[in-house]
Coordinates of C-alpha atoms in Angstrom, one line a residue:
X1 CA -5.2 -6.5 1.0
X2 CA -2.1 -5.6 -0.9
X3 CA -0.4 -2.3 -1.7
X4 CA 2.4 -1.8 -4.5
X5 CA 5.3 -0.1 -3.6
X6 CA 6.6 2.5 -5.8
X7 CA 9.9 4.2 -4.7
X8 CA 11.4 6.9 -7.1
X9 CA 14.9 6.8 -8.4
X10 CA 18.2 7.4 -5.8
X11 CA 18.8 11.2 -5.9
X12 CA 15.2 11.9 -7.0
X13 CA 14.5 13.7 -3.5
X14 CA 17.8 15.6 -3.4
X15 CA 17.3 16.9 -6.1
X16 CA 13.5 18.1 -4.0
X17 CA 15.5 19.4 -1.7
X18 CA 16.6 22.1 -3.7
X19 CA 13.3 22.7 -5.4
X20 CA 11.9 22.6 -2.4
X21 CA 14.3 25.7 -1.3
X22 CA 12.1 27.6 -3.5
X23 CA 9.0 26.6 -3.5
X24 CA 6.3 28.2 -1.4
X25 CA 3.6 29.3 -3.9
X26 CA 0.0 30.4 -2.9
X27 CA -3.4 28.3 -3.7
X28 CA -6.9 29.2 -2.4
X29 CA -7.7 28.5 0.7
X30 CA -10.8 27.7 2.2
X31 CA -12.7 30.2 4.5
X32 CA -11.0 30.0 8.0
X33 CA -13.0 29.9 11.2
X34 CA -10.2 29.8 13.8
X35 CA -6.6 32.0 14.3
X36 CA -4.5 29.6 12.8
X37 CA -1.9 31.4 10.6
X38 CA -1.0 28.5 8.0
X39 CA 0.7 29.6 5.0
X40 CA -0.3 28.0 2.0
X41 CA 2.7 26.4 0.0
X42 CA 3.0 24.1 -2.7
X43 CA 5.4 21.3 -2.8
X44 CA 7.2 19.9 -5.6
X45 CA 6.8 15.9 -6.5
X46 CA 9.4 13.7 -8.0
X47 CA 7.0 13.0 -10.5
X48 CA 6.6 16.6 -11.4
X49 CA 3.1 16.8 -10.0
X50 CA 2.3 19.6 -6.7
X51 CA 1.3 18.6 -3.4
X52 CA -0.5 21.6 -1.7
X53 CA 0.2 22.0 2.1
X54 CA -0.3 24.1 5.1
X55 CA 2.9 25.8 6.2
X56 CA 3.1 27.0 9.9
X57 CA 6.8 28.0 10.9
X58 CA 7.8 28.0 14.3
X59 CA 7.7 31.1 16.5
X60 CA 11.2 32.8 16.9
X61 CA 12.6 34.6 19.3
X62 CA 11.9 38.0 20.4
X63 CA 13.9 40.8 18.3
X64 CA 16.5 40.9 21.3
X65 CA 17.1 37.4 21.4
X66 CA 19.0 35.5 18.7
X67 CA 17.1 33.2 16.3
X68 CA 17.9 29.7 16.6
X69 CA 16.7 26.4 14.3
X70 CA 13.7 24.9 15.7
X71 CA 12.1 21.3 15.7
X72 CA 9.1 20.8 13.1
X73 CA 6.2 18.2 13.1
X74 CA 5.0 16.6 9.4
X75 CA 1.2 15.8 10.6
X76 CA -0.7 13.5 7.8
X77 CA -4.7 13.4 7.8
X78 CA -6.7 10.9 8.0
X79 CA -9.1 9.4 5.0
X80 CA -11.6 12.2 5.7
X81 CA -9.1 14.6 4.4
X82 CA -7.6 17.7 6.0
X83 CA -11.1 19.7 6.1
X84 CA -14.6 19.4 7.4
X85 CA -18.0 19.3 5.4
X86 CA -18.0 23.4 5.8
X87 CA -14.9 23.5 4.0
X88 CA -12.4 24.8 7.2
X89 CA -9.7 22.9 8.0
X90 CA -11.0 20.2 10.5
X91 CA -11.2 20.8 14.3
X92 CA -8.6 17.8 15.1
X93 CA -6.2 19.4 12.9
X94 CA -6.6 22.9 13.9
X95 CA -6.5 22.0 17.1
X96 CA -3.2 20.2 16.5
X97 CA -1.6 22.9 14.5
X98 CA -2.0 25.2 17.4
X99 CA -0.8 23.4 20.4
X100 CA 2.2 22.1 18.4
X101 CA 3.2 25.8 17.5
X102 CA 2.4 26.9 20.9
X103 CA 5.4 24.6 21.9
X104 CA 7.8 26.0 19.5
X105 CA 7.5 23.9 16.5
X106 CA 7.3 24.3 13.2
X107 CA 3.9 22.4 11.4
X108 CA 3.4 21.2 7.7
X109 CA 0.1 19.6 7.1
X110 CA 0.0 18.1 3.2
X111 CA -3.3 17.8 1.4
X112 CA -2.6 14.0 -0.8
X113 CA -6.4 14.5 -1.4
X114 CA -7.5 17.5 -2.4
X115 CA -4.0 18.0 -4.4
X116 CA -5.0 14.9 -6.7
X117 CA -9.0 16.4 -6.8
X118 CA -10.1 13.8 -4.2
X119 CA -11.9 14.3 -0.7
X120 CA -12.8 11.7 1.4
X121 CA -11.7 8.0 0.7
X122 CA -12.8 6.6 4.4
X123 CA -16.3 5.4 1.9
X124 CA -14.2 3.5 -0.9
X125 CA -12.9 0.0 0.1
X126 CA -9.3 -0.3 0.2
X127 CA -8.8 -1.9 -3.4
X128 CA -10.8 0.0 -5.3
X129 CA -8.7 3.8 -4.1
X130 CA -7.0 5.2 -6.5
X131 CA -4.3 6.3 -3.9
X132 CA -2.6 3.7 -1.3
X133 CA -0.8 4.3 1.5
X134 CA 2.5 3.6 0.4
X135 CA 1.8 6.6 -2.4
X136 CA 1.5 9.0 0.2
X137 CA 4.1 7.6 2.1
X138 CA 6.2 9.0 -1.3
X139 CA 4.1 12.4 -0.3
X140 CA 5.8 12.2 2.9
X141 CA 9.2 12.0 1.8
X142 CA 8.9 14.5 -0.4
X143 CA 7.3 16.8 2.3
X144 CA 10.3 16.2 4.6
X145 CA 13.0 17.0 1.9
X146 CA 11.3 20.4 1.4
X147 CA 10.5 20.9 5.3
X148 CA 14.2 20.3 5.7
X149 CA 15.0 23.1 3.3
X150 CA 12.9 25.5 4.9
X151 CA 14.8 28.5 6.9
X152 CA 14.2 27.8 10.8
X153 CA 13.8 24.2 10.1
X154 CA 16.4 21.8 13.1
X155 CA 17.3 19.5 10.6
X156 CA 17.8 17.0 13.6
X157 CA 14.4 17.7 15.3
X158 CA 11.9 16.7 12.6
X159 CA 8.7 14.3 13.9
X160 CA 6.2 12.3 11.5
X161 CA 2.5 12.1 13.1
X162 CA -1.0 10.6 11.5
X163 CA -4.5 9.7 12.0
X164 CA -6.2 6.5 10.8
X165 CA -4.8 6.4 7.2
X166 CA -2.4 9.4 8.0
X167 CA -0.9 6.9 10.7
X168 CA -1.2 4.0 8.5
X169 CA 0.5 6.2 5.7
X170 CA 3.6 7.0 9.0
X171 CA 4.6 3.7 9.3
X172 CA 4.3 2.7 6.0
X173 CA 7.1 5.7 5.7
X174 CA 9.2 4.5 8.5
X175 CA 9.0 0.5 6.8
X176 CA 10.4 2.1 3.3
X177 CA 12.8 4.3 4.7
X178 CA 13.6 1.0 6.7
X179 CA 15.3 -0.6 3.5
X180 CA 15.7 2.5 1.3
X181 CA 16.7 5.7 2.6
X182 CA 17.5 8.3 -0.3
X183 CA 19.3 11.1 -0.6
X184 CA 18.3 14.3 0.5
X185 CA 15.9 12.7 3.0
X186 CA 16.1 13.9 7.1
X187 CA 16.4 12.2 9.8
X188 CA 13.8 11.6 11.8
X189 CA 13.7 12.5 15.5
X190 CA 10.1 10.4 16.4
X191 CA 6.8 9.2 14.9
X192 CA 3.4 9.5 16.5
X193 CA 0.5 7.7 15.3
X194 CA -3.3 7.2 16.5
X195 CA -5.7 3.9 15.4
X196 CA -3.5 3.0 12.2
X197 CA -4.1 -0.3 9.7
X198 CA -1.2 -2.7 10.8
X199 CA -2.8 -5.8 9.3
X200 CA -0.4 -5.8 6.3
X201 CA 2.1 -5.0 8.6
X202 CA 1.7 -7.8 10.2
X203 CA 1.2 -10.2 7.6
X204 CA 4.6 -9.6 6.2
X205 CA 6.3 -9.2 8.9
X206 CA 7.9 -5.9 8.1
X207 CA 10.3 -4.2 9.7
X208 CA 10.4 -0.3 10.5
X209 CA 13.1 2.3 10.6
X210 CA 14.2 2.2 14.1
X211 CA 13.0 5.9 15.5
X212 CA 11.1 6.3 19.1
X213 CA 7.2 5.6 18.1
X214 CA 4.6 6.2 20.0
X215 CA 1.2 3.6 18.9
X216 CA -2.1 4.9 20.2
X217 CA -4.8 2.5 20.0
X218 CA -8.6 2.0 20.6
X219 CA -9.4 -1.1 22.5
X220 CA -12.7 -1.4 21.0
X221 CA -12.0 0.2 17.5
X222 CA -13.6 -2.2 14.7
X223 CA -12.5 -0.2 11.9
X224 CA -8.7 -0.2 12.3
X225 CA -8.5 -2.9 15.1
X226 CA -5.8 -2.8 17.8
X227 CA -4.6 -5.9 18.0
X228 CA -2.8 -6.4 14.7
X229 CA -0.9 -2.7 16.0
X230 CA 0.0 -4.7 19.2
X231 CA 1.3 -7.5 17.8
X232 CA 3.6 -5.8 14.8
X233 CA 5.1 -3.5 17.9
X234 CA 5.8 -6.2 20.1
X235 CA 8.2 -7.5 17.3
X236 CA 9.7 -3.7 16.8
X237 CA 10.3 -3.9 20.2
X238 CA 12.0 -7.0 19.9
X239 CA 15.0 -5.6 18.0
X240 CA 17.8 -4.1 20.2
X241 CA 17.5 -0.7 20.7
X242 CA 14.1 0.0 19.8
X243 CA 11.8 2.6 21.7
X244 CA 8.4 1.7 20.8
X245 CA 5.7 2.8 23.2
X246 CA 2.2 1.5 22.7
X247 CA -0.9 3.0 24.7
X248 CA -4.3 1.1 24.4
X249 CA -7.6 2.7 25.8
X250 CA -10.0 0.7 27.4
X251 CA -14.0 1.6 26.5
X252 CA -12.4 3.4 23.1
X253 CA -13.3 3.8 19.4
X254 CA -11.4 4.8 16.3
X255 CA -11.6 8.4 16.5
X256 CA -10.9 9.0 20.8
X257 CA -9.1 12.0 20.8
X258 CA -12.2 13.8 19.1
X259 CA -14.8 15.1 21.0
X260 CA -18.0 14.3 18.8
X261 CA -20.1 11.1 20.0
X262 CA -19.6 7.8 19.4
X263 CA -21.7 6.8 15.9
X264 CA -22.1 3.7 14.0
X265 CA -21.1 4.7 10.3
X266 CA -22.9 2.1 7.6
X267 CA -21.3 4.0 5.0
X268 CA -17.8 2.4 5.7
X269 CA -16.9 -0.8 4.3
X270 CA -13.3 -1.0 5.6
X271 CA -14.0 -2.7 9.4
X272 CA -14.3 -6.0 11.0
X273 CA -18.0 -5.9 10.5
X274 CA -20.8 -5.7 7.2
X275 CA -23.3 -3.4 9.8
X276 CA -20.3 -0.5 8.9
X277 CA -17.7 1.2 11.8
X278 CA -17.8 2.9 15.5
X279 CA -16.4 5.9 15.2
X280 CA -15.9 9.0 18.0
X281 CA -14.4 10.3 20.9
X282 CA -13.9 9.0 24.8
X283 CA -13.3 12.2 27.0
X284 CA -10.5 10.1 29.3
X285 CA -9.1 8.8 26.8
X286 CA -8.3 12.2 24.2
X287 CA -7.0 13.6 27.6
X288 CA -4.7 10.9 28.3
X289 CA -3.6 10.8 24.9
X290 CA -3.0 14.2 24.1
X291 CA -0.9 14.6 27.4
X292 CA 1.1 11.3 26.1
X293 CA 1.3 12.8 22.4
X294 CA 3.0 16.3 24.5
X295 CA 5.3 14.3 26.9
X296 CA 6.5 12.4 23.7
X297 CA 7.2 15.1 21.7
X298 CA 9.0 17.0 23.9
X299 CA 11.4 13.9 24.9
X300 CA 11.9 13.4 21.5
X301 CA 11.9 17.3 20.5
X302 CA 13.1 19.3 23.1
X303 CA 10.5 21.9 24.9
X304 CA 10.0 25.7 23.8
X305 CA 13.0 27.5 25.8
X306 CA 12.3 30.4 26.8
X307 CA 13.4 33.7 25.0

């Protein structure tokens, strides 16, 4: 499995950054079914195309308390898109807008799919998608130049999180911005990424922008196996300085921090095996990695301070 890599010209995301400044148009949304305030914002693409988000920003202080620049958390979905068969935004990703706001930060969910008319990819085998990883790796970077733009946004406090191919898609980021960090483009403060692809990774040996990373794996997981994931950290952490933290859960799945049941999915041609995927949650194990995901976020984010 190959993917091409397709960087755009130097200066191409500072010059986002100023669109970006701007931008922040509406686009229908679908029917909500939980109190999660997301704007609805529409980010502007090197290649002139839009990439539709979900805009949260971060709570401020009370009127009597002076407002201050707060951290903010990029999250990428998985190949099942950012919404559920109803047409709401998925459980995992509510979920995860809420108790990342709760702690003060600021959340921008991008929709690669349905911005490009897709909806669920997690069916089509890896050569035959039309979009790759490393392309919405480019949808990441472009997110971040506009999230830094954004007023309330810590320029210095900005984390990268995904799912599956969302967290495939984060370290595919972190290996680009490795050799070819652009202009206009943030820091980054941490990544966080559950049961991503690191065969490729692996087989080319590549090496990542050195930010703290925190790997969550399923032990059992036959879709997006863990051991590739193991191996490619163990060489990050290798390098001097690196703070790579990797967390593998016995009796797990792909899918463990969810809460539906474990099910074998036939109509996924992507795993280990021709009988199709295991896919669903382990109640131990979305505890234990949700309480990691908080500790790491607020070592590497800071924690809400009180008004």
């Amino acid at each position: 499995m190959t993917f091409a890599t397709h960087l755009f010209p130097r200066k191409a995301f500072a010059a986002l950054a100023l669109a970006g400044a701007c931008a922040g148009a509406a686009w229908a949304q679908p029917a909500a079914e939980a109190p999660v305030v997301l704007q609805q914002v529409e980010l502007p693409l090197p290649s002139g195309a839009v990439l539709r988000a979900h805009w949260w920003p971060a709570p401020q202080p009370s009127v009597h308390a002076t407002a201050s620049a707060q951290p903010a958390v990029l999250a990428l979905h998985g190949c099942g898109g950012l919404y559920a068969k109803t047409g709401v935004l998925s459980s995992r990703y509510r979920e995860t807008a809420e108790t990342l706001h709760a702690a003060g930060y600021a959340v921008l969910m991008p929709d690669s799919f349905g911005s490009r008319g897709l909806h669920d990819v997690c069916q089509t085998r890896y050569r035959d998608r039309t979009l790759g990883v490393n392309d919405r790796a480019q949808d990441a970077r472009a997110a971040l130049v506009w999230l830094v733009a954004q007023p309330g946004v810590d320029a210095q406090r900005i984390g990268v999180m995904g799912w599956s191919n969302g967290g495939t898609t984060t370290l595919n980021l972190l290996v680009q911005r490795h050799s070819d960090l652009q202009e206009g483009e943030p820091p980054l403060a941490g990544a966080a990424v559950f049961y991503p692809g690191c065969v490729p990774l692996l087989k080319r040996q590549a090496v990542a922008e050195s930010v703290p990373l925190l790997m969550q794996l399923g032990a059992l997981d036959d879709w997006t196996p863990a051991q590739p994931c193991v191996e490619w950290a163990a060489a990050l952490q290798a390098r001097a300085g690196s703070d790579v933290t990797v967390h593998v859960y016995e009796g797990s799945y792909h899918g463990f921090d969810g809460t539906a049941p474990v099910r074998l999915r036939g109509d996924v041609p992507n795993g280990t095996s021709v009988q199709g995927v295991h896919q669903g949650g382990n109640l131990q194990a979305r505890a234990k990695s949700l309480a990691a995901l908080q500790s790491f976020w607020s070592r590497v984010l800071g924690t809400r301070k009180a008004p």
